[in-house]
């Protein structure tokens, strides 16, 4: 008998249990100890298995998140290209608008000068009595 079984056997004997009953009870408890050890080993095995599954899931999630990050990076590059093209077009449009404004200002001055010259000629004609 092992030490634990001997202690249980001795405790039963001191409690007044018959020798045969004390021995069978101690041996039965030995079986329970072995069963608990087997259960503990099985639980350790299953916990390790679950841990491995979690590690696999973590790796898979990391892989998928990296794929999503790569897709976002590609989309960001496309948006940046579109933004640069829009900036270029807006700058071109701004230049064209400035050219039109410059031409408009020149035409206003030409019209004003023409109007002033026409009024001056009309005034001279009216003054001369024609």
Short mmCIF file of C-alpha atoms in Angstrom, two decimals:
data_model
loop_
_atom_site.label_atom_id
_atom_site.label_comp_id
_atom_site.label_asym_id
_atom_site.label_seq_id
_atom_site.Cartn_x
_atom_site.Cartn_y
_atom_site.Cartn_z
CA UNK A 1 0.00 0.00 0.00
CA UNK A 2 1.10 3.51 -0.70
CA UNK A 3 1.59 6.09 2.04
CA UNK A 4 -1.76 7.78 1.43
CA UNK A 5 -3.57 4.45 1.34
CA UNK A 6 -1.78 3.40 4.55
CA UNK A 7 -2.88 6.66 6.22
CA UNK A 8 -6.49 6.11 5.16
CA UNK A 9 -6.33 2.50 6.31
CA UNK A 10 -4.92 3.56 9.68
CA UNK A 11 -7.59 6.26 10.07
CA UNK A 12 -10.36 3.76 9.37
CA UNK A 13 -8.84 1.26 11.82
CA UNK A 14 -8.63 3.94 14.54
CA UNK A 15 -12.26 4.85 13.83
CA UNK A 16 -13.22 1.29 14.64
CA UNK A 17 -13.83 -0.05 11.14
CA UNK A 18 -13.07 -3.71 10.54
CA UNK A 19 -9.78 -4.64 8.91
CA UNK A 20 -11.37 -5.88 5.70
CA UNK A 21 -13.60 -2.79 5.35
CA UNK A 22 -10.68 -0.43 6.07
CA UNK A 23 -8.49 -2.20 3.51
CA UNK A 24 -11.18 -2.18 0.77
CA UNK A 25 -12.02 1.49 1.47
CA UNK A 26 -8.33 2.45 1.26
CA UNK A 27 -7.91 0.51 -1.98
CA UNK A 28 -11.05 2.13 -3.42
CA UNK A 29 -9.63 5.56 -2.61
CA UNK A 30 -6.44 4.58 -4.41
CA UNK A 31 -8.51 3.95 -7.52
CA UNK A 32 -10.09 7.40 -7.18
CA UNK A 33 -6.66 8.98 -6.98
CA UNK A 34 -5.67 7.25 -10.20
CA UNK A 35 -8.93 8.36 -11.81
CA UNK A 36 -8.36 11.97 -10.74
CA UNK A 37 -4.85 11.78 -12.15
CA UNK A 38 -6.25 10.44 -15.45
CA UNK A 39 -8.89 13.20 -15.50
CA UNK A 40 -6.20 15.79 -14.80
CA UNK A 41 -4.06 14.46 -17.65
CA UNK A 42 -7.06 14.47 -20.01
CA UNK A 43 -7.94 18.03 -19.00
CA UNK A 44 -4.34 19.13 -19.58
CA UNK A 45 -4.40 17.50 -23.01
CA UNK A 46 -7.67 19.20 -23.91
CA UNK A 47 -6.53 22.58 -22.57
CA UNK A 48 -3.40 22.25 -24.70
CA UNK A 49 -5.57 21.36 -27.68
CA UNK A 50 -7.81 24.38 -27.06
CA UNK A 51 -4.71 26.56 -26.68
CA UNK A 52 -3.41 25.32 -30.02
CA UNK A 53 -6.77 26.05 -31.64
CA UNK A 54 -6.74 29.57 -30.20
CA UNK A 55 -3.22 30.07 -31.53
CA UNK A 56 -4.35 28.89 -34.97
CA UNK A 57 -7.35 31.23 -34.84
CA UNK A 58 -5.09 34.10 -33.80
CA UNK A 59 -2.74 33.43 -36.72
CA UNK A 60 -5.69 33.22 -39.12
CA UNK A 61 -7.16 36.46 -37.78
CA UNK A 62 -3.77 38.18 -38.12
CA UNK A 63 -3.50 36.92 -41.70
CA UNK A 64 -6.97 38.19 -42.55
CA UNK A 65 -6.41 41.56 -40.86
CA UNK A 66 -3.18 41.89 -42.85
CA UNK A 67 -5.15 41.23 -46.04
CA UNK A 68 -7.69 43.89 -45.07
CA UNK A 69 -4.87 46.32 -44.24
CA UNK A 70 -3.33 45.65 -47.66
CA UNK A 71 -6.67 46.33 -49.36
CA UNK A 72 -7.08 49.59 -47.43
CA UNK A 73 -3.55 50.56 -48.44
CA UNK A 74 -4.42 49.94 -52.11
CA UNK A 75 -7.63 51.96 -51.80
CA UNK A 76 -5.71 54.77 -50.09
CA UNK A 77 -3.25 54.83 -52.98
CA UNK A 78 -6.12 55.08 -55.46
CA UNK A 79 -7.74 57.89 -53.49
CA UNK A 80 -4.41 59.72 -53.31
CA UNK A 81 -4.01 59.42 -57.09
CA UNK A 82 -7.55 60.73 -57.61
CA UNK A 83 -6.89 63.57 -55.17
CA UNK A 84 -3.70 64.56 -57.01
CA UNK A 85 -5.55 64.50 -60.35
CA UNK A 86 -8.38 66.62 -58.93
CA UNK A 87 -5.86 69.11 -57.51
CA UNK A 88 -4.17 69.34 -60.91
CA UNK A 89 -7.49 69.92 -62.67
CA UNK A 90 -8.59 72.54 -60.13
CA UNK A 91 -5.27 74.34 -60.57
CA UNK A 92 -5.71 74.28 -64.36
CA UNK A 93 -9.26 75.58 -63.98
CA UNK A 94 -8.07 78.35 -61.64
CA UNK A 95 -5.47 79.41 -64.22
CA UNK A 96 -8.09 79.47 -66.97
CA UNK A 97 -10.45 81.53 -64.80
CA UNK A 98 -7.64 84.02 -64.10
CA UNK A 99 -6.97 84.28 -67.84
CA UNK A 100 -10.68 84.91 -68.51
CA UNK A 101 -10.76 87.55 -65.75
CA UNK A 102 -7.70 89.25 -67.27
CA UNK A 103 -9.31 89.25 -70.70
CA UNK A 104 -12.56 90.58 -69.23
CA UNK A 105 -10.70 93.42 -67.48
CA UNK A 106 -8.94 94.32 -70.75
CA UNK A 107 -12.27 94.33 -72.59
CA UNK A 108 -13.81 96.56 -69.90
CA UNK A 109 -10.98 99.06 -70.29
CA UNK A 110 -11.29 98.93 -74.07
CA UNK A 111 -15.05 99.49 -73.83
CA UNK A 112 -14.57 102.35 -71.37
CA UNK A 113 -11.95 103.98 -73.59
CA UNK A 114 -14.17 103.52 -76.66
CA UNK A 115 -17.16 105.01 -74.82
CA UNK A 116 -15.09 107.96 -73.58
CA UNK A 117 -13.73 108.57 -77.10
CA UNK A 118 -17.24 108.33 -78.59
CA UNK A 119 -18.59 110.82 -76.03
CA UNK A 120 -15.67 113.17 -76.74
CA UNK A 121 -16.29 112.98 -80.52
CA UNK A 122 -20.03 113.54 -79.98
CA UNK A 123 -19.28 116.52 -77.73
CA UNK A 124 -16.93 118.01 -80.34
CA UNK A 125 -19.51 117.50 -83.08
CA UNK A 126 -22.28 119.09 -81.01
CA UNK A 127 -20.02 121.99 -80.09
CA UNK A 128 -19.05 122.60 -83.67
CA UNK A 129 -22.73 122.76 -84.49
CA UNK A 130 -23.07 119.98 -86.85
#
